[in-house]
Coordinates of C-alpha atoms in Angstrom, one line a residue:
X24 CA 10.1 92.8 -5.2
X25 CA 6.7 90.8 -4.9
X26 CA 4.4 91.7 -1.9
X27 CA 2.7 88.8 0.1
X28 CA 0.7 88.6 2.5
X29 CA 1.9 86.1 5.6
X30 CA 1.1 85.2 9.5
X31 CA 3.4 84.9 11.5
X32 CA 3.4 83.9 15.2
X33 CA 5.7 84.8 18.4
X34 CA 5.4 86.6 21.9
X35 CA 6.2 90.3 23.2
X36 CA 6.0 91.6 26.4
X37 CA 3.0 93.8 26.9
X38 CA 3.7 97.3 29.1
X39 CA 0.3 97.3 30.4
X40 CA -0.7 100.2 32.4
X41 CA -0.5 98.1 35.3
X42 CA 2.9 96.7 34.7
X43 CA 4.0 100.6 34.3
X44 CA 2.5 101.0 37.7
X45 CA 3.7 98.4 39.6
X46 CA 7.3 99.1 38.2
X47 CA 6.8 102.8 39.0
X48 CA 5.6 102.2 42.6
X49 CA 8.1 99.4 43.3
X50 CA 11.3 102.6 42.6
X51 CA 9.7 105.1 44.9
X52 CA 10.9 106.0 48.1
X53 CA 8.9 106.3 51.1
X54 CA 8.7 110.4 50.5
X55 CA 7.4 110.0 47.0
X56 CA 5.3 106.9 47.7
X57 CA 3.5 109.0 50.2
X58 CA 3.2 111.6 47.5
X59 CA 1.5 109.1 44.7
X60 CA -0.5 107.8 47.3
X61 CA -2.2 111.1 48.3
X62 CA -2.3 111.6 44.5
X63 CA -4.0 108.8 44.0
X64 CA -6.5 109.2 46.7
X65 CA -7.3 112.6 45.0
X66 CA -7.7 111.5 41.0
X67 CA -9.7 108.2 42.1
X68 CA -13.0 108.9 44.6
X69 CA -12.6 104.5 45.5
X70 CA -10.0 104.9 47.4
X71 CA -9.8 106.4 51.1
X72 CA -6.7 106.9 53.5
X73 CA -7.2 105.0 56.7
X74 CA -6.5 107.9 59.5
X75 CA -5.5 106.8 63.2
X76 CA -7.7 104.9 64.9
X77 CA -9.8 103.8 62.3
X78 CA -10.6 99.9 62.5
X79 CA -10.2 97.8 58.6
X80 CA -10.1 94.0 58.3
X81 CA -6.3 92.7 59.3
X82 CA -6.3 90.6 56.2
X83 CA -2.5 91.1 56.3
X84 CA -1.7 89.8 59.7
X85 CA 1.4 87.5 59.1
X86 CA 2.8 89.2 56.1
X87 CA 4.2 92.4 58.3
X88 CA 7.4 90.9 59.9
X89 CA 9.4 88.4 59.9
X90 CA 11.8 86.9 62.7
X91 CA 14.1 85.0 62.6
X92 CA 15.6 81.9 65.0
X93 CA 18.8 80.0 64.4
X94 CA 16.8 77.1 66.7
X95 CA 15.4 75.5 63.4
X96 CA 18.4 72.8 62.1
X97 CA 16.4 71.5 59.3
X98 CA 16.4 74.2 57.3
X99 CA 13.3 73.7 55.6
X100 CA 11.6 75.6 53.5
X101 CA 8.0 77.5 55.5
X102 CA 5.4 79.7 54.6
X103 CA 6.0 83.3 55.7
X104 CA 2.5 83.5 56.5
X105 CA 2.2 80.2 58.4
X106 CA 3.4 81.1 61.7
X107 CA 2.0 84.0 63.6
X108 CA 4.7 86.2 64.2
X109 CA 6.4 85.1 61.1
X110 CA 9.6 82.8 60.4
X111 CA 12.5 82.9 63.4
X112 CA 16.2 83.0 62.7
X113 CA 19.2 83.9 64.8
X114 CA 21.8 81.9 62.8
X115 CA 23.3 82.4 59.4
X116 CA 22.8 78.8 58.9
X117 CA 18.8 79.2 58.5
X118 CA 17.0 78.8 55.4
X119 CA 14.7 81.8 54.2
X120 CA 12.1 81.4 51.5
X121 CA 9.9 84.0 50.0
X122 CA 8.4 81.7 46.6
X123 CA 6.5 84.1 44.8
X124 CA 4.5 81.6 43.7
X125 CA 3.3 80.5 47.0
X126 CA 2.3 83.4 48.5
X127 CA -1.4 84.5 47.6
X128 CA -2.5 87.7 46.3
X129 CA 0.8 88.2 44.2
X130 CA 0.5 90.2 41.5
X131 CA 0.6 87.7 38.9
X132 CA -2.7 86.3 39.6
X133 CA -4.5 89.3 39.1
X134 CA -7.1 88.4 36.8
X135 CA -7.7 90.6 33.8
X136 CA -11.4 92.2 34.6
X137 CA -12.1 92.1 38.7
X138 CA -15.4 91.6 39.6
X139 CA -17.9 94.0 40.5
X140 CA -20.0 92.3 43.3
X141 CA -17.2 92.0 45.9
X142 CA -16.7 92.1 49.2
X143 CA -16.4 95.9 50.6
X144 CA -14.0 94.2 52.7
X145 CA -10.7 93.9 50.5
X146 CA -9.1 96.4 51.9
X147 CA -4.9 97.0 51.7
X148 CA -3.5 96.5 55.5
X149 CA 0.2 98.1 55.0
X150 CA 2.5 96.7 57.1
X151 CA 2.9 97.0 61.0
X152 CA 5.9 98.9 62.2
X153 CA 7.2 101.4 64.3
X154 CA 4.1 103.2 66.4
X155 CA 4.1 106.7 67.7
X156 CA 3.8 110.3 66.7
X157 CA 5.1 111.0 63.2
X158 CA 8.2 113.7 63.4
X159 CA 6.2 116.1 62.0
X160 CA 3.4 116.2 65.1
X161 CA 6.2 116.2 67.9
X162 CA 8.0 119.4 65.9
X163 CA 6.7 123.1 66.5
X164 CA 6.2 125.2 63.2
X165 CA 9.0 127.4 63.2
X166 CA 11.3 124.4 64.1
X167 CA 10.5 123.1 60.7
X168 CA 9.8 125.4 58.3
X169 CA 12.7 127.9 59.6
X170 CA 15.3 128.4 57.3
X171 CA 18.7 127.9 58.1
X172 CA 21.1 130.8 57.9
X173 CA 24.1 130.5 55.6
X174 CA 27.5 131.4 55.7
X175 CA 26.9 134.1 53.2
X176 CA 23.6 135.5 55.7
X177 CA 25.7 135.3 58.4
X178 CA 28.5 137.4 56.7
X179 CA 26.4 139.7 55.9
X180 CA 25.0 140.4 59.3
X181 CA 28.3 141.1 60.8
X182 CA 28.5 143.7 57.5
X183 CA 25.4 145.0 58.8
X184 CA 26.6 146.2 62.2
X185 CA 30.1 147.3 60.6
X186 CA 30.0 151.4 60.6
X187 CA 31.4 151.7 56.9
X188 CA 30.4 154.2 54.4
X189 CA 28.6 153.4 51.0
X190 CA 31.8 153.0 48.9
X191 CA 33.2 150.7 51.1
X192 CA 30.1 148.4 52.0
X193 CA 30.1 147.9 48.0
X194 CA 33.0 146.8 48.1
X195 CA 32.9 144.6 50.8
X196 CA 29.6 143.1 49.1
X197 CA 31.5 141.6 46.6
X198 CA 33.9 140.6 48.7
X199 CA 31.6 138.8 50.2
X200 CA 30.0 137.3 47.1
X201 CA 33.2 135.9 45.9
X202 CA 33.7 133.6 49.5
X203 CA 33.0 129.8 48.9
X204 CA 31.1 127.4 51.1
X205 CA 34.3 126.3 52.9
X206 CA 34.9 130.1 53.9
X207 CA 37.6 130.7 51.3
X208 CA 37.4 133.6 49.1
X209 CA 38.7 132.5 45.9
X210 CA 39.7 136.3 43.9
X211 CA 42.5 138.2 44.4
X212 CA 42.3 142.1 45.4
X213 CA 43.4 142.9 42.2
X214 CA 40.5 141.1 40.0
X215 CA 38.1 142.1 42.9
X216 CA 39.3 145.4 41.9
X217 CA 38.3 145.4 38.2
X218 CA 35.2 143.6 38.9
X219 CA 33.5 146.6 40.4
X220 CA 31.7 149.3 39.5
X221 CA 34.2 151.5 37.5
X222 CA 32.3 154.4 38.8
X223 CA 33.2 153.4 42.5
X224 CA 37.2 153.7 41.6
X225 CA 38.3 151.0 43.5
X226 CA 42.3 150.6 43.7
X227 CA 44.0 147.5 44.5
X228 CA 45.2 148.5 48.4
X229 CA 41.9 150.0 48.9
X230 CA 40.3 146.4 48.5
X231 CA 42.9 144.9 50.0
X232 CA 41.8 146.7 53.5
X233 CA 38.4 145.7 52.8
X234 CA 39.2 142.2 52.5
X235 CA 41.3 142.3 56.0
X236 CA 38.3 144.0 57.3
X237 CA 36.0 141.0 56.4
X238 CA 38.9 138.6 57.8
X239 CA 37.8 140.2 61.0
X240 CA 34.4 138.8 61.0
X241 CA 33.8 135.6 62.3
X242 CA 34.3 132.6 61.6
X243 CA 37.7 132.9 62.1
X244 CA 40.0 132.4 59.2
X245 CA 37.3 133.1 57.0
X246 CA 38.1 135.2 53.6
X247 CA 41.2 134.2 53.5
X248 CA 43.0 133.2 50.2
X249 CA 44.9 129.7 51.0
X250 CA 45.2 127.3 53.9
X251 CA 48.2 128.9 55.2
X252 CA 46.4 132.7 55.4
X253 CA 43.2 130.6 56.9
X254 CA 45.4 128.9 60.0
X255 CA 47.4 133.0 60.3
X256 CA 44.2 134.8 61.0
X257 CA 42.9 132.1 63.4
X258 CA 46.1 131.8 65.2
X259 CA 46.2 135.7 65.4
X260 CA 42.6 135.9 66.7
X261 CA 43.6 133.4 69.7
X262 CA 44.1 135.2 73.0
X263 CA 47.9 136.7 73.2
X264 CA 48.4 134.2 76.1
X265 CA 47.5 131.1 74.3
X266 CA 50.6 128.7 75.0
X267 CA 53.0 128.1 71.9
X268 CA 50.8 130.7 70.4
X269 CA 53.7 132.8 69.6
X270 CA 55.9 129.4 68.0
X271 CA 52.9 128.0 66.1
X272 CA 52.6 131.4 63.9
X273 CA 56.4 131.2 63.0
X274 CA 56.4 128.0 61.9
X275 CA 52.7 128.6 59.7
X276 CA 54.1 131.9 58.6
X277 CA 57.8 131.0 57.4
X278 CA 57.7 127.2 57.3
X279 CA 54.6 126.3 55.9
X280 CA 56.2 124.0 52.9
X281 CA 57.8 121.8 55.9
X282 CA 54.7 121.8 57.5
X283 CA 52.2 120.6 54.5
X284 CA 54.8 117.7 53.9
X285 CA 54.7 116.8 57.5
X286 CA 59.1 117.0 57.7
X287 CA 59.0 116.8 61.5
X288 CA 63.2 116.7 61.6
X289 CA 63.7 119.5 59.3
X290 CA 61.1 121.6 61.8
X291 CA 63.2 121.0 64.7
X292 CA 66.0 121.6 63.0
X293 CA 64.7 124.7 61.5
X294 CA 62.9 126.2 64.7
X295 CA 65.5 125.3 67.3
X296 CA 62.3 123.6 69.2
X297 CA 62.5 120.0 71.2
X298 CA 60.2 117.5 70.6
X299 CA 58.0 117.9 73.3
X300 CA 57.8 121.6 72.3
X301 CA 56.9 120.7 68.8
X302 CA 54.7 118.5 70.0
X303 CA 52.6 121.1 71.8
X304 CA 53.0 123.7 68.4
X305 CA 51.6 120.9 66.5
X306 CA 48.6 120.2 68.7
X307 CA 47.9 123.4 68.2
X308 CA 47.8 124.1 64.5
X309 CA 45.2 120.7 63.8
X310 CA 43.2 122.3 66.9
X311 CA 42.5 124.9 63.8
X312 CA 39.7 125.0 61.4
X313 CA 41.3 124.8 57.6
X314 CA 37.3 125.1 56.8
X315 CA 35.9 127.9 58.9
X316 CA 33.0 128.2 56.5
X317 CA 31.9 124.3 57.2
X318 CA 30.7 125.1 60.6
X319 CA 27.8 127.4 59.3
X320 CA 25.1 126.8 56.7
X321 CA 25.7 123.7 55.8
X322 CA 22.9 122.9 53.7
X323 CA 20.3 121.8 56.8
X324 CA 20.4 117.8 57.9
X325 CA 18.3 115.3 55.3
X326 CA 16.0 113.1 57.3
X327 CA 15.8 109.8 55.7
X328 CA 12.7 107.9 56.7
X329 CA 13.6 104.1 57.1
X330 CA 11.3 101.8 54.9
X331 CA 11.9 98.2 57.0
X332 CA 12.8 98.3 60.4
X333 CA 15.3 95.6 62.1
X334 CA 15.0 94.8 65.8
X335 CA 16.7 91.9 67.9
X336 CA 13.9 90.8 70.5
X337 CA 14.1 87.7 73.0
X338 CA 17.6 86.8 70.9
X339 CA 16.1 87.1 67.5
X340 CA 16.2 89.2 64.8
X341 CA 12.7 90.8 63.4
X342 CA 12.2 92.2 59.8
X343 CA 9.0 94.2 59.4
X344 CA 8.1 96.9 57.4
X345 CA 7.7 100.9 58.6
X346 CA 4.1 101.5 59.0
X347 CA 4.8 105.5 58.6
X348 CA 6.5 104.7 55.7
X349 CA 3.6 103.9 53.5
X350 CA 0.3 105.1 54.4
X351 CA -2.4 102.9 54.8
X352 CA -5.3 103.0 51.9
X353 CA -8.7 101.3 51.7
X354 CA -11.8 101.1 49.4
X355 CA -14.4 103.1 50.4
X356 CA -17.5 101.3 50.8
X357 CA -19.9 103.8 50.2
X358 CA -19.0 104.9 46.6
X359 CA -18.3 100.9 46.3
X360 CA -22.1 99.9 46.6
X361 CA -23.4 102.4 44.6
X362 CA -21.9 100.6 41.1
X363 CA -25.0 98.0 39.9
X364 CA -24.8 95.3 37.6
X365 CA -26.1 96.2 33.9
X366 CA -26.5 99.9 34.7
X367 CA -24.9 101.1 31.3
X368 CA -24.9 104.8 32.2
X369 CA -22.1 107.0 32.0
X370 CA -22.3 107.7 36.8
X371 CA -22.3 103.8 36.8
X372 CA -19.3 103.1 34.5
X373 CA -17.5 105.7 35.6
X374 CA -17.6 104.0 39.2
X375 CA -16.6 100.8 37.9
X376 CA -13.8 102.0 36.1
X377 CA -12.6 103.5 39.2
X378 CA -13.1 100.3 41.2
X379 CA -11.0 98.7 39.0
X380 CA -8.3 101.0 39.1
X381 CA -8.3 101.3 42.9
X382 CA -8.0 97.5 42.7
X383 CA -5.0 97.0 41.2
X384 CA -3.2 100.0 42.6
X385 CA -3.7 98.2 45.6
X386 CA -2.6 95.0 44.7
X387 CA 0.6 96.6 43.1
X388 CA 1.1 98.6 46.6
X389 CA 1.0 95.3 48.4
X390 CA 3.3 93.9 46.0
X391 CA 6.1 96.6 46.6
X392 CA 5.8 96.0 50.2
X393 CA 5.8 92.4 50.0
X394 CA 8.6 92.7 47.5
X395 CA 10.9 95.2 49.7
X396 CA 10.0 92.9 52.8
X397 CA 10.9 90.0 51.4
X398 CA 14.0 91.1 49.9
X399 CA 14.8 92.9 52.8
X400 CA 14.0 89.5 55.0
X401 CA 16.8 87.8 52.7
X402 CA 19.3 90.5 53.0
X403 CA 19.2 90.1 56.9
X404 CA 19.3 86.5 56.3
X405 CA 22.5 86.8 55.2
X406 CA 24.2 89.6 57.0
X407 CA 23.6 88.5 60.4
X408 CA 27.1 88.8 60.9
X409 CA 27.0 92.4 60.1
X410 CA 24.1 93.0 62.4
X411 CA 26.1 91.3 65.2
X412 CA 29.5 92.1 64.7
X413 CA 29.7 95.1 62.7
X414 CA 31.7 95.8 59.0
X415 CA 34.4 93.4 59.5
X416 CA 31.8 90.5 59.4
X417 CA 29.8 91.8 56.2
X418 CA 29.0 89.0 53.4
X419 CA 30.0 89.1 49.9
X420 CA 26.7 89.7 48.4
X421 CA 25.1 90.5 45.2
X422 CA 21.7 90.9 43.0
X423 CA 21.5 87.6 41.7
X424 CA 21.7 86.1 45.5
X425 CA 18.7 87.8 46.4
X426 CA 16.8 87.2 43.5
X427 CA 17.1 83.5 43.6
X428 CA 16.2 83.9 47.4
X429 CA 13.2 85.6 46.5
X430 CA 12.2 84.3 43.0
X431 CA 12.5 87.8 41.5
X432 CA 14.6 89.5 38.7
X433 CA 18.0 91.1 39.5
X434 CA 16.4 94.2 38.1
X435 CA 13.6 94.6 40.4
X436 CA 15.4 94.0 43.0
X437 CA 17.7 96.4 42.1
X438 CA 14.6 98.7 42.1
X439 CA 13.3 97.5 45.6
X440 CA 16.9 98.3 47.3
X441 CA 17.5 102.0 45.6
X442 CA 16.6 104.8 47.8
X443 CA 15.1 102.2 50.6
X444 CA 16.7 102.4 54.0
X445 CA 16.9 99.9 56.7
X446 CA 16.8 101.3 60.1
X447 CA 18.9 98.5 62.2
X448 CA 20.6 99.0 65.6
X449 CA 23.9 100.0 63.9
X450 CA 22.1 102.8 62.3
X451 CA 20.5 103.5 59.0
X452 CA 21.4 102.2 56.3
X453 CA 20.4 101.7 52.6
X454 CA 19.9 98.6 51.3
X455 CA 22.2 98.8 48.4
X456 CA 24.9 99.0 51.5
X457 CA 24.7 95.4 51.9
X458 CA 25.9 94.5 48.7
X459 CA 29.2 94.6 47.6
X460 CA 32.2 92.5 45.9
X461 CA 34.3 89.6 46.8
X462 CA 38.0 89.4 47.0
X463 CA 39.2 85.4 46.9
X464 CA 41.3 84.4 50.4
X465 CA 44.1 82.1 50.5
X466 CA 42.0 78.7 51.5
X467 CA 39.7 79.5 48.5
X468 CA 36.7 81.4 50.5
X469 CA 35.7 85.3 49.7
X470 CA 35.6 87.8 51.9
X471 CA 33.2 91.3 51.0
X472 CA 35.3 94.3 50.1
X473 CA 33.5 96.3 52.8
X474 CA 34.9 94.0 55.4
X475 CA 38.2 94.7 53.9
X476 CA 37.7 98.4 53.8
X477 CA 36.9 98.0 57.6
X478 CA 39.9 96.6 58.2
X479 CA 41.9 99.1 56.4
X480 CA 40.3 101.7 58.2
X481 CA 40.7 99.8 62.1
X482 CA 44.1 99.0 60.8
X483 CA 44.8 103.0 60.2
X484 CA 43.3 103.7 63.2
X485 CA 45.6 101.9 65.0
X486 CA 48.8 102.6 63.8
X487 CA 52.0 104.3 65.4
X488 CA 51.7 107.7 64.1
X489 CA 54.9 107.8 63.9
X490 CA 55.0 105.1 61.9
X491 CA 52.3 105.0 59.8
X492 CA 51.3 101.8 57.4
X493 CA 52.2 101.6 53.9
X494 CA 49.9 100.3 51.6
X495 CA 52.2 97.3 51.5
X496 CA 52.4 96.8 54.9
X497 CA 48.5 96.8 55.1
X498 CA 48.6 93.8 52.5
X499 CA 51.0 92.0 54.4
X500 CA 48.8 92.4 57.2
X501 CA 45.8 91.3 55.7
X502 CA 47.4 88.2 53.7
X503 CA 48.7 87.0 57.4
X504 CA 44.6 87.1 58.2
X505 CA 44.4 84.9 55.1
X506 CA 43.0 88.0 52.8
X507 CA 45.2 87.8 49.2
X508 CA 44.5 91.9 48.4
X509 CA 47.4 94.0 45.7
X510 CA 48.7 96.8 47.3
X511 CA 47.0 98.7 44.7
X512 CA 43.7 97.4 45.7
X513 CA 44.8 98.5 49.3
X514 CA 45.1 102.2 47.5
X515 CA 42.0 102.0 45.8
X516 CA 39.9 100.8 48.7
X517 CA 41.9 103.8 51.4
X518 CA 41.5 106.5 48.8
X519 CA 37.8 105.6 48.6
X520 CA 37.4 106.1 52.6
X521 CA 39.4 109.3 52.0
X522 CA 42.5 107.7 54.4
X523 CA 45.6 110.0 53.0
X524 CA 48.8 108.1 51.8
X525 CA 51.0 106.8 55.1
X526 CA 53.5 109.9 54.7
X527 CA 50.6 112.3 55.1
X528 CA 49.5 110.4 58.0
X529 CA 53.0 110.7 59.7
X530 CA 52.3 112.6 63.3
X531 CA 54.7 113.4 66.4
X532 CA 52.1 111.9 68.5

């Protein structure tokens, strides 16, 4: 084969270090962004945090929020920036524009080298949100770092207290150790029985008393073996005067089959009760915990810290970003004028280097935050319905709709909306929630599949318990509301919401 030599011509895209930045800050969440951030502030001496109080140049005013008022009819195309308080909408029917293009300081005119002789004043202005003490200043020490007790620690309290000898308190260790979360111990005496120390000699009725002495410890109904030992020991724990008391562990005890498969006749029939009598039996088996471990240690509650903040005020909605969500970061001035032009020494370009680096991290955190409030702008754009009327009014929505809207690619806006929460006055929510599929209706529109869960689930809510919906009824129901949904889509979407099947659902009342 010959060897030549040949030029050839054609285009790549670069990873630049400051492409792998911007990328990387864009997927953060507000915990980790805060965590870069400080990291940031400690690797590169340009850059400062702005505490409270401190006064910087608002050279962001007008990029924070947006509103928006369904009073505009024209539904032109504006300048975020142009209006003070930002664009107004209160109707679906209003246009929304965020063109990248127009909107100055984006991070695609960021010229290759940055000057040196600039103005000290460039500073990043993060967005204005919600004010006030951070959750960490109104919370005492021990209410924070105090770790919650499990199921397990509290188990082994109660052991604690119990006046057992050595042998026993062995064994009642691993019968502890072999509970689950939910409360359920999951061995049998028997392999409890091998599992211990052979030189304890433990026999198969030996730690069978030790397990019904660990059933004694509270929760109630904890240790036991299956759902139908769980709901004895709590019934047999209830005061001996407890109404139906007596009925409600005969029918758990000998007619549990009946029971799981909810056959309401073949329980009369089988207990000699009436119907207002197993009525009041029934009532008081589901008042009974079937996961007595659930109500301790369960794992803590996870704060999550809302990145964009929606408010309705004077009759419109506002969009602006959460202010404690991203900490606020200048250049500081002092290190700033110490770099001079043609000083080739090592202090000198070691300053400059780290100018330049604190520049465009803070052009690439301004353009996550104008990204994410933009993005986040759209999404409210559209699901004012939502925001007004709850599930049942939620939009079919997807990547590319955004992305046109906001002249970005699908994939970072699938960045922007991962892990970022919207704080609205329906709750908290993350923005992935707003998107979802389409099913077609009967006059050709769509209609999102979280509206139609919504329905399934208000549907199920209000049934006869009696009798409950089929999956076929709950199509019929939803094709007379002009929704064309299979009644296997009806069981996808209810087994997704963890709604049992309609003969599980069957009640007396």
């Amino acid at each position: 084969m010959k060897q030549t030599l040949a030029l050839r011509m054609g285009q790549q895209l670069a990873m630049t270090p400051q492409l792998q930045q911007a990328i990387r800050l864009m997927q953060l969440s507000a915990l980790e962004l805060k965590t870069e951030v400080r990291q940031t502030i400690e690797a590169n001496p340009m850059l400062d945090l702005v505490e409270e109080g401190d006064e910087v140049p608002a050279s962001a005013d007008g990029e924070d929020a947006f509103d928006y008022n369904g009073d505009d009819p024209t539904n032109d195309r504006e300048d975020p920036s142009a209006a003070s308080d930002g664009t107004d909408l209160e109707g679906a029917d209003v246009a929304f524009d965020t063109d990248a293009a127009e909107t100055p300081g984006s991070i695609e005119e960021i010229p290759e080298d940055l000057p040196v002789d600039v103005t000290w004043d460039d500073v990043y202005q993060p967005p204005r949100g919600a004010s006030g003490p951070s959750p960490e200043e109104n919370n005492g020490f021990e209410e924070r770092n105090s770790a919650e007790d499990t199921l397990l620690d509290h188990l082994l309290w109660q052991l604690n207290l119990a006046p057992l000898s050595e042998r026993d308190r062995a064994a009642a260790h691993m019968v502890i150790g072999n509970i689950d979360d939910d409360g359920m111990l999951t061995a049998s005496a028997a392999e409890l029985a091998d599992a211990i120390d052979p030189e304890i000699g433990f026999e198969v009725d030996e730690m069978e008393a030790v397990i019904k002495l660990v059933q004694t410890f509270d929760p109630p109904g904890v240790a036991a073996r299956d759902l139908r030992e769980c709901l004895l020991l709590q019934l047999f724990q209830l005061p001996p005067d407890t109404p139906m008391r007596t009925e409600a562990i005969g029918l758990v005890r000998d007619h549990f089959a009946l029971l799981a498969g909810r056959d309401f006749v073949g329980l009369a029939r089988r207990v000699g009760l009436g119907e207002r009598e197993l009525v009041d039996v029934m009532t008081l088996i589901r008042s009974l915990n079937p996961r007595p471990g659930g109500s301790i240690g369960s794992g803590g509650i996870e704060y999550v810290e809302p990145d964009v903040l929606v408010t309705k005020r004077n009759g419109r909605w506002t969009v602006e970003l959460n202010r404690d969500s991203a900490p606020r970061v200048h250049i500081n001035d002092s290190y700033a004028g110490m770099i001079r032009r043609g000083d080739a020494s090592a202090a000198n370009q070691y300053l400059k280097d780290n100018l330049q680096d604190a520049k465009w991290f803070l052009k690439n955190l301004e353009y996550r935050n104008e990204t994410l409030l933009k993005v986040a702008a759209s999404i409210v754009e559209r699901q004012v319905g939502f925001l007004e009327h709850g599930e049942e009014a939620m939009q079919p929505l997807v990547l590319a709709d955004i992305a046109g809207a906001v002249d970005r690619h699908e994939s970072t806006v699938s960045r922007v909306t991962t892990r970022k929460y919207m704080e609205t006055p329906r709750g908290i929510f993350e923005l992935k929630y707003f998107f979802s599929s389409h099913v077609g209706t009967v006059n050709g529109g769509e209609v999102s599949s979280t509206a139609i869960r919504a329905l399934i689930r208000k549907l199920t809510s209000q049934e006869d318990p009696k009798k409950p919906l089929s999956d076929s009824k709950i199509a019929a129901v939803l094709m007379e509301r002009d929704i064309r949904v299979a009644r296997r889509t009806v069981a996808k979407y209810r087994e997704s919401m963890a709604i049992p099947p309609s003969n599980e659902r069957r009640r007396l009342v």
